[in-house]
Tab-separated table of C-alpha atoms in Angstrom:
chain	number	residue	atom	x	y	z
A	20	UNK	CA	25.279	-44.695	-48.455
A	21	UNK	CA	21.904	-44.434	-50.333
A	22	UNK	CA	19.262	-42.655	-47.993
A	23	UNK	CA	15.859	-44.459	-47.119
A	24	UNK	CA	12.408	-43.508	-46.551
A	25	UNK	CA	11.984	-43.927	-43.464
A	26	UNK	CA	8.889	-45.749	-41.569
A	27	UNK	CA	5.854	-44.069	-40.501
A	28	UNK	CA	5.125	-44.569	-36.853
A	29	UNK	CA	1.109	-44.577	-37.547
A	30	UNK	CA	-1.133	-46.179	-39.682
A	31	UNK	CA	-2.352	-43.995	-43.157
A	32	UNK	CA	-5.539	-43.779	-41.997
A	33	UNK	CA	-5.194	-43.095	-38.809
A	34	UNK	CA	-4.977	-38.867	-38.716
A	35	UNK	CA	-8.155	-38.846	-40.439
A	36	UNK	CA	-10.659	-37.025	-40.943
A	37	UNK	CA	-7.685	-33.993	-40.713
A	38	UNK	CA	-5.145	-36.132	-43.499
A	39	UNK	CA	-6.786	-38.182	-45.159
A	40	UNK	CA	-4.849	-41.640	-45.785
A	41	UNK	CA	-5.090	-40.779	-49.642
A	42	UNK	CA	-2.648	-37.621	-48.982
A	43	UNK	CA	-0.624	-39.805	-46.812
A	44	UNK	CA	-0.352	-42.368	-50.008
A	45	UNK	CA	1.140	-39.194	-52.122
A	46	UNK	CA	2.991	-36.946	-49.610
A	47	UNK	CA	4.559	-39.880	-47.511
A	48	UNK	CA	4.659	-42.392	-50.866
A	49	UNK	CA	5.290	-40.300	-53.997
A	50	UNK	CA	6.582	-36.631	-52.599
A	51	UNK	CA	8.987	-38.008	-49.676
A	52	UNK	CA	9.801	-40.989	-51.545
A	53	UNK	CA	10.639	-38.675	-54.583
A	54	UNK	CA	13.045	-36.572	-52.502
A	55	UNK	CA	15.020	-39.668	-51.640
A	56	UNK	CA	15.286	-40.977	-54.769
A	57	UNK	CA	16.177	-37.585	-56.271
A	58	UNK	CA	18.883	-37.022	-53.473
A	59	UNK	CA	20.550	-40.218	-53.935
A	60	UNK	CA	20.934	-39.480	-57.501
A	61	UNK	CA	21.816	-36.092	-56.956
A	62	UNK	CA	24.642	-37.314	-54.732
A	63	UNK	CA	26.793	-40.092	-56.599
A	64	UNK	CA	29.924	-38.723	-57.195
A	65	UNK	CA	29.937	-35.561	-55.368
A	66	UNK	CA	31.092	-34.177	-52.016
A	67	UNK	CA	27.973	-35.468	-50.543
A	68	UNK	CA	27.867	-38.665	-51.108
A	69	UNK	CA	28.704	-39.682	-47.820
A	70	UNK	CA	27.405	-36.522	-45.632
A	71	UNK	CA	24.968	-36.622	-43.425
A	72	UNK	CA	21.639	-34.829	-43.708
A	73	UNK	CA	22.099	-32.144	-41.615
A	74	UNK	CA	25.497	-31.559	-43.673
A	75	UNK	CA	23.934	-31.567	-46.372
A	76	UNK	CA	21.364	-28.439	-44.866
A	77	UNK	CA	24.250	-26.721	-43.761
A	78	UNK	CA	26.442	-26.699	-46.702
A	79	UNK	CA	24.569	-27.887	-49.991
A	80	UNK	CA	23.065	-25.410	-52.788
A	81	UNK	CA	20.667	-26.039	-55.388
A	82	UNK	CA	19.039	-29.457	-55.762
A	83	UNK	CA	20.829	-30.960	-53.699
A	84	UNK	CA	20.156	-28.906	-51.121
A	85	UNK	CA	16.506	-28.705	-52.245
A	86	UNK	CA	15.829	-32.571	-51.999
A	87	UNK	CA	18.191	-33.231	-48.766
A	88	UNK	CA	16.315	-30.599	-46.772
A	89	UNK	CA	13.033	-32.149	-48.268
A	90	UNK	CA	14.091	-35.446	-47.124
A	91	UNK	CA	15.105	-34.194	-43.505
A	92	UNK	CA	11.667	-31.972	-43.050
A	93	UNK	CA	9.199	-34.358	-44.140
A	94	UNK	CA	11.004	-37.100	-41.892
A	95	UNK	CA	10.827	-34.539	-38.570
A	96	UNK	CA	6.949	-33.404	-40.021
A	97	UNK	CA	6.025	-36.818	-39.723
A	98	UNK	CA	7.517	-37.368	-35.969
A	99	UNK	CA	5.762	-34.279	-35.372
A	100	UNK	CA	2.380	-35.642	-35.538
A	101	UNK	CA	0.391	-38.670	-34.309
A	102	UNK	CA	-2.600	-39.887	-34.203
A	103	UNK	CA	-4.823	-37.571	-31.328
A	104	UNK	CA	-2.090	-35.901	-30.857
A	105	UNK	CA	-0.531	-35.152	-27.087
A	106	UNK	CA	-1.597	-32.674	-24.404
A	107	UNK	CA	1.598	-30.093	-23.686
A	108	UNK	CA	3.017	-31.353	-21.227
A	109	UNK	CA	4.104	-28.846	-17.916
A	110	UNK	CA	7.683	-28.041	-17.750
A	111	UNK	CA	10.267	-26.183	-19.226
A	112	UNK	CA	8.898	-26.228	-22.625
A	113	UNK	CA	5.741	-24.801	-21.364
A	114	UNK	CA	7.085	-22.006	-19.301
A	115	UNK	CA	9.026	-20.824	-22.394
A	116	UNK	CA	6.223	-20.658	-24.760
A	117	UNK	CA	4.764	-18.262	-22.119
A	118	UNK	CA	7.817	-16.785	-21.661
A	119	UNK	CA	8.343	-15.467	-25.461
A	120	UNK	CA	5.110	-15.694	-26.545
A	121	UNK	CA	2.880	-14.313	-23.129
A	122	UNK	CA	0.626	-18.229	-23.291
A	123	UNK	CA	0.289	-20.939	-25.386
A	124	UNK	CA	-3.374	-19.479	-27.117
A	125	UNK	CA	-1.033	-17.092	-28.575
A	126	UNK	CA	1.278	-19.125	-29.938
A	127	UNK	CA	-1.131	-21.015	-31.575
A	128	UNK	CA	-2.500	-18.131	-32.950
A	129	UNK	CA	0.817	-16.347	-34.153
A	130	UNK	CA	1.980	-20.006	-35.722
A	131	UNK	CA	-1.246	-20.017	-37.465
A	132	UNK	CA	-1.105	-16.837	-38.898
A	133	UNK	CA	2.601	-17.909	-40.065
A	134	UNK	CA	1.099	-20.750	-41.509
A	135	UNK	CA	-1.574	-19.128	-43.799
A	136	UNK	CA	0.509	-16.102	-44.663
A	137	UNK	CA	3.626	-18.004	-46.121
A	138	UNK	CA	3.029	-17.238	-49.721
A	139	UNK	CA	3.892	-19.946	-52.026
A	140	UNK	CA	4.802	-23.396	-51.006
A	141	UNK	CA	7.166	-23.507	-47.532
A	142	UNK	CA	7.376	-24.476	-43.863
A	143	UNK	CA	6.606	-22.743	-40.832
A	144	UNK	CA	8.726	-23.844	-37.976
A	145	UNK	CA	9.437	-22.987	-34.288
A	146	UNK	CA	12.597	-23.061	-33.281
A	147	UNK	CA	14.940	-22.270	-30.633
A	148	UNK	CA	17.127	-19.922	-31.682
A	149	UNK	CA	21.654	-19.409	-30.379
A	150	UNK	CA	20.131	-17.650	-26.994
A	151	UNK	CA	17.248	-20.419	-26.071
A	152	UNK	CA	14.741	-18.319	-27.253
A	153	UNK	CA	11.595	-19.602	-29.453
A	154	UNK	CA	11.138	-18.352	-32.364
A	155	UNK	CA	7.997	-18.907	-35.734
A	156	UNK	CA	10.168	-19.144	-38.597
A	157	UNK	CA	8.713	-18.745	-42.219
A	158	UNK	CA	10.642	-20.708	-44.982
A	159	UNK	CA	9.996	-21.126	-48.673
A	160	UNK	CA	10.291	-24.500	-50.313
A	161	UNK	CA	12.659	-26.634	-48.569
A	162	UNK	CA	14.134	-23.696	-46.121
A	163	UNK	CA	14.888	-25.192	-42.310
A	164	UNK	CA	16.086	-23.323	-39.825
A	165	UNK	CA	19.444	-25.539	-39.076
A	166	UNK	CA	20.760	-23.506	-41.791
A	167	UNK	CA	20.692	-20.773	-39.415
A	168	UNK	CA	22.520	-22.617	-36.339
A	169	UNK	CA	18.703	-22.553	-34.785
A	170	UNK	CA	16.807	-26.280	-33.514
A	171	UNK	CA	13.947	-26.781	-34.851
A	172	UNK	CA	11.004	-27.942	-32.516
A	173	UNK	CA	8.078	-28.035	-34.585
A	174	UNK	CA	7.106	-28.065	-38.321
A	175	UNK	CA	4.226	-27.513	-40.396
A	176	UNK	CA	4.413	-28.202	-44.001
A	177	UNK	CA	2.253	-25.924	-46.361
A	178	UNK	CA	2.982	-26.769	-49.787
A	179	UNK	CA	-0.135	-27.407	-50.813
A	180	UNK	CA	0.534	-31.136	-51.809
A	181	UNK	CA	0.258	-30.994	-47.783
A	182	UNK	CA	-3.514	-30.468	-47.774
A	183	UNK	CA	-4.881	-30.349	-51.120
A	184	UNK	CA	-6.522	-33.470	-51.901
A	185	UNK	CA	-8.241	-32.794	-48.388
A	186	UNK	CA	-8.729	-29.109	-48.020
A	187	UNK	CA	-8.236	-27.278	-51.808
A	188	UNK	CA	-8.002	-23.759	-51.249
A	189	UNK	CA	-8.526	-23.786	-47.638
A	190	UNK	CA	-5.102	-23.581	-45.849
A	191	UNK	CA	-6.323	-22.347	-42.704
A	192	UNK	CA	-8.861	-25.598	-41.961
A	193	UNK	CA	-6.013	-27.903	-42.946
A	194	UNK	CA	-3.483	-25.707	-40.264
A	195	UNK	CA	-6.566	-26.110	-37.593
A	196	UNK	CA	-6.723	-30.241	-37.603
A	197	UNK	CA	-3.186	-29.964	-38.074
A	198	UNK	CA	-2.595	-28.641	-34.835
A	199	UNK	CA	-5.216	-31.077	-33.098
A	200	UNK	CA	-2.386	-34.031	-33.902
A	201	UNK	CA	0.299	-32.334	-32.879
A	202	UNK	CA	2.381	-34.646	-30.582
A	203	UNK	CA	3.729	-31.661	-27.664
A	204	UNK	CA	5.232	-33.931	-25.787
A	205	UNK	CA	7.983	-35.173	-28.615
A	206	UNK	CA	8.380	-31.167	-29.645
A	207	UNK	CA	9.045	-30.396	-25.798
A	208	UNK	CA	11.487	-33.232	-25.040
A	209	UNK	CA	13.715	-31.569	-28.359
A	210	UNK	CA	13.329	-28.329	-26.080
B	191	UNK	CA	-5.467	-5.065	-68.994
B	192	UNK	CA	-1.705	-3.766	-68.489
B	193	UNK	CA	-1.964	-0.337	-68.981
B	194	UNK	CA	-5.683	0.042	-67.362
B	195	UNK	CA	-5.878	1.996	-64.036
B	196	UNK	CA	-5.610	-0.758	-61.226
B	197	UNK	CA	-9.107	0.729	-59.990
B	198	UNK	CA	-11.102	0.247	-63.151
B	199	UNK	CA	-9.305	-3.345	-63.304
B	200	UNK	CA	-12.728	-5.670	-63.361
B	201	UNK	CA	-12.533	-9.340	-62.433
B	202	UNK	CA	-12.563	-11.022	-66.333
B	203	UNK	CA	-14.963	-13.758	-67.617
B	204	UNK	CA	-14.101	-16.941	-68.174
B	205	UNK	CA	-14.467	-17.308	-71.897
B	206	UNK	CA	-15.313	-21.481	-71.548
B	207	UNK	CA	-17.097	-23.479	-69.249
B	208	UNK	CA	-14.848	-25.258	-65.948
B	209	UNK	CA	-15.900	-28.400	-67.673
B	210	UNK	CA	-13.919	-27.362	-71.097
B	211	UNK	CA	-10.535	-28.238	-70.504
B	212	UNK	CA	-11.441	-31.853	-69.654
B	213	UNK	CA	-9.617	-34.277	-69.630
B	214	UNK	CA	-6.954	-32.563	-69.476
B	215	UNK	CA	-7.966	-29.565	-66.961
B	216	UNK	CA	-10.876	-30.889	-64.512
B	217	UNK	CA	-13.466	-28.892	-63.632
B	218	UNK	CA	-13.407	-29.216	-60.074
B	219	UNK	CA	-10.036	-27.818	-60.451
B	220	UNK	CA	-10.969	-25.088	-62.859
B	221	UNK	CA	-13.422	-23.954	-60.748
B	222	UNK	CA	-11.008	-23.903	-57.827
B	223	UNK	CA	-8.590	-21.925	-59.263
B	224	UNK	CA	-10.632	-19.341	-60.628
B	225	UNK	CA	-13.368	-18.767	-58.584
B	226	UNK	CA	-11.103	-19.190	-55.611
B	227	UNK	CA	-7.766	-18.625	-56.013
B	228	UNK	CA	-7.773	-15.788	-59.037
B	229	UNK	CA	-10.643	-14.383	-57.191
B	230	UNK	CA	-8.149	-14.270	-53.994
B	231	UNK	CA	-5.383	-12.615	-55.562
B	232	UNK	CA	-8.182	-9.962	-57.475
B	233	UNK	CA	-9.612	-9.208	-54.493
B	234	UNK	CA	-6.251	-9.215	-52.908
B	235	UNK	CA	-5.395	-6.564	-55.011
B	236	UNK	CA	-7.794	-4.024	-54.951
B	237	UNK	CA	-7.678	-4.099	-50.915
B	238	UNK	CA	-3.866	-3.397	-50.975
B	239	UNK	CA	-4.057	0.083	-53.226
B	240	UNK	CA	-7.424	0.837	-52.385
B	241	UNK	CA	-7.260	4.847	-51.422
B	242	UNK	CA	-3.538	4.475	-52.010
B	243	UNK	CA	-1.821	6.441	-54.776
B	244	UNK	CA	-1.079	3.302	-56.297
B	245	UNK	CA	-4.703	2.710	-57.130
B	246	UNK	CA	-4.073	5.229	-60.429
B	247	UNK	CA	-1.666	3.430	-61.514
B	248	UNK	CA	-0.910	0.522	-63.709
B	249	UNK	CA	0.007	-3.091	-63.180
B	250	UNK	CA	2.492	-2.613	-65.777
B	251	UNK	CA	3.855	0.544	-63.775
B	252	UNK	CA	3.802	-1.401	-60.791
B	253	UNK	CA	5.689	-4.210	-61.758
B	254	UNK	CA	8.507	-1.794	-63.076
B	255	UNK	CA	8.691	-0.867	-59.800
B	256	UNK	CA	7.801	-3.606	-57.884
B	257	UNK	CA	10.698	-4.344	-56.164
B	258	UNK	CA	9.723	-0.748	-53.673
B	259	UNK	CA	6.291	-1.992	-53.321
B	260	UNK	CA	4.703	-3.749	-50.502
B	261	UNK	CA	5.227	-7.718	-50.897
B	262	UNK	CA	1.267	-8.047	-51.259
B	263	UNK	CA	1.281	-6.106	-54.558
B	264	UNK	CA	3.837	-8.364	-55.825
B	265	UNK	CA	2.032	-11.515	-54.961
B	266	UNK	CA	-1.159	-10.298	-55.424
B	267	UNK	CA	-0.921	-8.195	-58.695
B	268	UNK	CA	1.697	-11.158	-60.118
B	269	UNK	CA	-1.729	-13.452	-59.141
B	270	UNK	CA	-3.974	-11.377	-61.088
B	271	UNK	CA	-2.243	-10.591	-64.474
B	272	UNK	CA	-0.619	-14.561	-64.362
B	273	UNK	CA	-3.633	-16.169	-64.140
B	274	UNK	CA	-5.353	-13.376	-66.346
B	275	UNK	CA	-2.961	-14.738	-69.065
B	276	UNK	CA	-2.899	-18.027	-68.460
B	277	UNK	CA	-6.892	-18.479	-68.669
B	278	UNK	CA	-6.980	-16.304	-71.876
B	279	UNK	CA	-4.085	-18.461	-73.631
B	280	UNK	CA	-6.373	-21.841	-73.383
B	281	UNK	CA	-9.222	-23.223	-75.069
B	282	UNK	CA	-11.295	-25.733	-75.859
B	283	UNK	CA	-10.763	-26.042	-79.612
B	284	UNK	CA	-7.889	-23.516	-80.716
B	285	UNK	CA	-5.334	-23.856	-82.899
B	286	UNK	CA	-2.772	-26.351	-81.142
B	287	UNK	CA	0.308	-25.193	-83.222
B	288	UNK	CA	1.810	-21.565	-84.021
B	289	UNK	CA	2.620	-20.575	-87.573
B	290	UNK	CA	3.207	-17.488	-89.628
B	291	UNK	CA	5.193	-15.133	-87.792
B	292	UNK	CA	5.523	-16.706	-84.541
B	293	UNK	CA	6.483	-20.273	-85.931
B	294	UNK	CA	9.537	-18.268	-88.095
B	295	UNK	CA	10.327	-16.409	-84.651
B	296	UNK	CA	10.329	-19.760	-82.293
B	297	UNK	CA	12.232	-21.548	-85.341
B	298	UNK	CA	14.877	-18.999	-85.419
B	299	UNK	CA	15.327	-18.552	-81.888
B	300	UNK	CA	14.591	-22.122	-80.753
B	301	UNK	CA	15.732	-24.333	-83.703
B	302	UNK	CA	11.816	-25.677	-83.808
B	303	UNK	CA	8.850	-26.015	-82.364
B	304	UNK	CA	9.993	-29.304	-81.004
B	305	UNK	CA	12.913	-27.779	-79.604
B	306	UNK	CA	11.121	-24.584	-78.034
B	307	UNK	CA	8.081	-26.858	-76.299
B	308	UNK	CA	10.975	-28.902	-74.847
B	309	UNK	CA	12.790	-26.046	-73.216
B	310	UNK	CA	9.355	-24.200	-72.511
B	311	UNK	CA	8.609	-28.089	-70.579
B	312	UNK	CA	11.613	-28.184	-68.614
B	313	UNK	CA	11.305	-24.961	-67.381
B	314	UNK	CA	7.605	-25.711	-66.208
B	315	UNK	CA	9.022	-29.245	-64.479
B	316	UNK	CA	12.295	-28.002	-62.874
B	317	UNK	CA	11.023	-25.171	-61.257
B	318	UNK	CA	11.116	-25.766	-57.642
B	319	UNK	CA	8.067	-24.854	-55.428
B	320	UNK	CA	5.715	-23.069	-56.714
B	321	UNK	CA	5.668	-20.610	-60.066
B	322	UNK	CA	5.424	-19.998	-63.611
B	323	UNK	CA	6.933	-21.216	-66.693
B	324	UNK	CA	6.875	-18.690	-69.591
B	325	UNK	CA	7.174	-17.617	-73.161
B	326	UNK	CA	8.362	-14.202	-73.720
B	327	UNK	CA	9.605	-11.380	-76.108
B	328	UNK	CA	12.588	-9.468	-74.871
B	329	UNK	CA	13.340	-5.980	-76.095
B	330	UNK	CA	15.442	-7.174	-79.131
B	331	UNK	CA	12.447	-8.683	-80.465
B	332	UNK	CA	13.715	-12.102	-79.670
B	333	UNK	CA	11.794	-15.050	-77.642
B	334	UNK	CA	13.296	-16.543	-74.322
B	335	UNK	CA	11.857	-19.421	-72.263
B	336	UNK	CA	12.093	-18.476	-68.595
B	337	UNK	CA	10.102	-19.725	-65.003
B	338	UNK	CA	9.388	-17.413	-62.205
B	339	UNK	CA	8.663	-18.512	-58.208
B	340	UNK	CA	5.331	-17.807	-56.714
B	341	UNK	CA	3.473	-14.705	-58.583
B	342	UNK	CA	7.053	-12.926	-59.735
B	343	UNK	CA	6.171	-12.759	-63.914
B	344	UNK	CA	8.417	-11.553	-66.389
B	345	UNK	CA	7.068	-8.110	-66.783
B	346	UNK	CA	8.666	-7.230	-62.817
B	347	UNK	CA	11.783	-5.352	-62.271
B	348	UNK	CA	13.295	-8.047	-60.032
B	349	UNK	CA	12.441	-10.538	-62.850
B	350	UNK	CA	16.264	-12.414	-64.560
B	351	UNK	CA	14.490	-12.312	-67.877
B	352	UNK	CA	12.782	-8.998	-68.362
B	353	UNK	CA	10.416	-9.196	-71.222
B	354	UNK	CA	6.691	-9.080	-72.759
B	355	UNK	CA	4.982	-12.549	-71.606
B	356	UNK	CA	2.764	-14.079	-74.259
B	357	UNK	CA	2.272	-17.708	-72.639
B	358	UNK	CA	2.128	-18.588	-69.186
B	359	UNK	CA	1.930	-21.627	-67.531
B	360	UNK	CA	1.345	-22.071	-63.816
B	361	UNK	CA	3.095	-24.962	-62.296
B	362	UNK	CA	1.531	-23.653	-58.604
B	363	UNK	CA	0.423	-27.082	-57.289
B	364	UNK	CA	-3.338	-25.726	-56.798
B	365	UNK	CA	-3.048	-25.955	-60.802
B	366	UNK	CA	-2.647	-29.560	-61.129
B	367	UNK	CA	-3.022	-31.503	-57.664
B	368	UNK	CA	-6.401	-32.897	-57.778
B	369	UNK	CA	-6.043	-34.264	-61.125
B	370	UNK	CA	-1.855	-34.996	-61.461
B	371	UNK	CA	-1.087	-34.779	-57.577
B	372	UNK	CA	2.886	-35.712	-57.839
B	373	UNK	CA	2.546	-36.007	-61.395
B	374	UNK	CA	3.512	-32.491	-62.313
B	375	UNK	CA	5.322	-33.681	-65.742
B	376	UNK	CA	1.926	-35.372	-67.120
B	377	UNK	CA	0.026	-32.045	-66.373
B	378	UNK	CA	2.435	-30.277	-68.433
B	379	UNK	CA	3.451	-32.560	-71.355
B	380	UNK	CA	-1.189	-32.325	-71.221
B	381	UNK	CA	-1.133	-28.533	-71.059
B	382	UNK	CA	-0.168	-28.402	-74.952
B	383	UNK	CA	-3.786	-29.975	-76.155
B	384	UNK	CA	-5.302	-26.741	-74.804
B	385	UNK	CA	-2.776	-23.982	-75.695
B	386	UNK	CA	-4.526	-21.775	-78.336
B	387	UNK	CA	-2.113	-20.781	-80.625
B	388	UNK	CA	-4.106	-18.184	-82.109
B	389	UNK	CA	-3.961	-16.028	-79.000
B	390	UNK	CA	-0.482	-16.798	-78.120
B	391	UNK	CA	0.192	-15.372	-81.808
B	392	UNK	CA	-2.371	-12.174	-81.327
B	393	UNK	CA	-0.164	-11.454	-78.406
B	394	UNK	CA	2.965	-12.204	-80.022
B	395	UNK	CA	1.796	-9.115	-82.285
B	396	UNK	CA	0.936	-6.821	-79.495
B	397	UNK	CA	3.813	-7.603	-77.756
B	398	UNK	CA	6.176	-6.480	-81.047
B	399	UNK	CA	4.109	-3.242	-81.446
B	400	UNK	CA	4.644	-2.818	-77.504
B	401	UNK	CA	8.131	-2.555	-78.170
């Protein structure tokens, strides 16, 4: 079964000023779309044709690996942000950032340091790794961390079709406003 | 540039204006990816050896070694020689075709120059993430199309084509986005009406008497 795009629980404009609508038109419109249409091409007549996404990040190589995992991350990006974002909620999540990370402030800060020292174009993920514990996970290109049996919470894409329109060279500002739409409570009911 | 000292390295000029590889390279972007960017991995650089032992040395020593090296040297000395190349190998109003020596080498090795800026393309649009798509002389004197991820050249011991790069072209989104965004392809089926032959031949030369 041919995989779709999938729909975008916000309006374009509506992370602005942090994404503009006009990066949303190429990332969500030409890049995601492009994975999709790559994958189901990719697919016809292989082993995947029927698998599931998450098979296909456990057990694909190559491109179609590359455009499934592209397809899944952009999808779980997406339901990682909205528009204002949401306060982090108390609870379990919360006492487990402080738990492997000391507080949330350094979280932040560690994630953000993932974010603008991932060289080349990646994600940077938390995830809760086979013992419950959270982890900032660097990955190049379409890397996700299912691959290695971990669940991933949170993701922040930094290819720089993520933020270049809006931000050029400046991957730090774009990781900044990205974080001041990031919807906590979603990322700490997948906790 | 290759065999200098990496602490006498100096930052090198931009031999056209940002406005000279319109339409095809915008300025905005130009200026971006020099004066940012290059300038990043330059400064990059020189931070990462300064009052090392590595400082003496020279980025082609280093990438014959690189895989022992810190992962900054890699990234940032791969930034600084790419883009180095890359800006040198364009111009406003070159020669847009090889011939002589070159054009006999690509024909023999490539079937024609047809042939050879077709392979040289799809290397440049099929490489996944970000890198380089190059043009290089291996040590039988022969010419192999290759890409590279990130700042990893041709010229680096962990490098699957080891050879003497005489044309680079970066496929790093930060090359293209504000001007192609998805459109990678266009950028580099455009990237031929500013190649400058004559320098890609000069260092075809160099890289023959290198050998």
């Amino acid at each position: 079964m041919a995989f779709e795009l999938p729909a975008l629980k916000w309006a374009a404009n509506s992370l602005e000023p942090g994404i503009s609508a006009k990066t949303l038109e190429f990332h969500y419109g030409k890049h995601h779309q492009g994975y999709i249409n790559n994958l189901n091409k990719l697919i016809l007549g292989t082993a995947f044709e029927n698998a599931t996404l998450e098979e296909i990040i456990m057990k694909a190589e190559g491109g179609i690996f590359n455009n499934g995992a592209q397809v899944w991350n952009h999808s779980f990006y997406w339901d990682c942000i909205k528009p204002g974002g949401s306060v982090l909620p108390e609870g379990d999540f919360s006492k487990a950032i402080n738990r492997d990370f000391g507080s949330f402030d350094v979280f932040v800060e560690k994630f953000s340091a993932a974010c603008a020292g991932l060289f080349g174009s990646g994600w940077v993920w938390l995830a809760k790794n086979q013992n419950g514990k959270l982890e900032i996970i660097q990955e190049s290109n379409a890397g996700n961390p299912l691959r290695q049996g971990k669940t991933p919470l949170l993701t922040c894409d930094v290819w720089e079709h993520a933020y270049y329109l809006d931000k050029q060279n400046r991957r730090p500002d774009y990781v900044l406003d990205f974080l001041k739409i990031v919807d906590w409570q979603t990322v700490a009911n997948r906790y | 540039m290759l065999n200098k000292k990496l602490n006498e390295l100096i930052f090198p000029q931009l031999n056209y204006e940002y406005s000279a590889l319109e339409p095809y390279i915008d300025a905005q972007t130009m200026e971006l990816h020099y004066s940012k960017h290059h300038q990043g991995y330059f400064t990059n650089l020189l931070n990462a050896v300064k009052d090392t032992e590595l400082e003496n040395k020279s980025l082609l020593e280093i990438f014959e070694n690189i895989s022992n090296l810190p992962v900054a040297i890699r990234n940032n000395g791969g930034g600084h020689f790419n883009h180095s190349l890359f800006w040198n190998i364009m111009s406003p109003d070159g020669k847009r075709a090889p011939s002589g020596e070159l054009l006999k080498a690509i024909e023999k090795d490539f079937g024609s120059f047809d042939q050879f800026k077709s392979k040289f393309e799809d290397a440049a649009k099929t490489r996944f993430g970000s890198g380089w798509a190059w043009l290089s002389v291996k040590k039988d004197k022969s010419l192999c199309v290759c890409s590279s991820a990130n700042q990893d050249n041709p010229l680096m011991d962990v490098s699957e084509c080891k050879a003497m790069p005489i044309l680079g072209l970066d496929v790093w989104e930060h090359a293209y986005y504000l001007k192609y965004q998805n459109r990678r392809p266009d950028y580099v089926n455009n990237f031929w009406n500013v190649a400058d032959w004559d320098v890609i031949e000069n260092n075809y030369k160099l890289a023959l008497n290198s050998i």
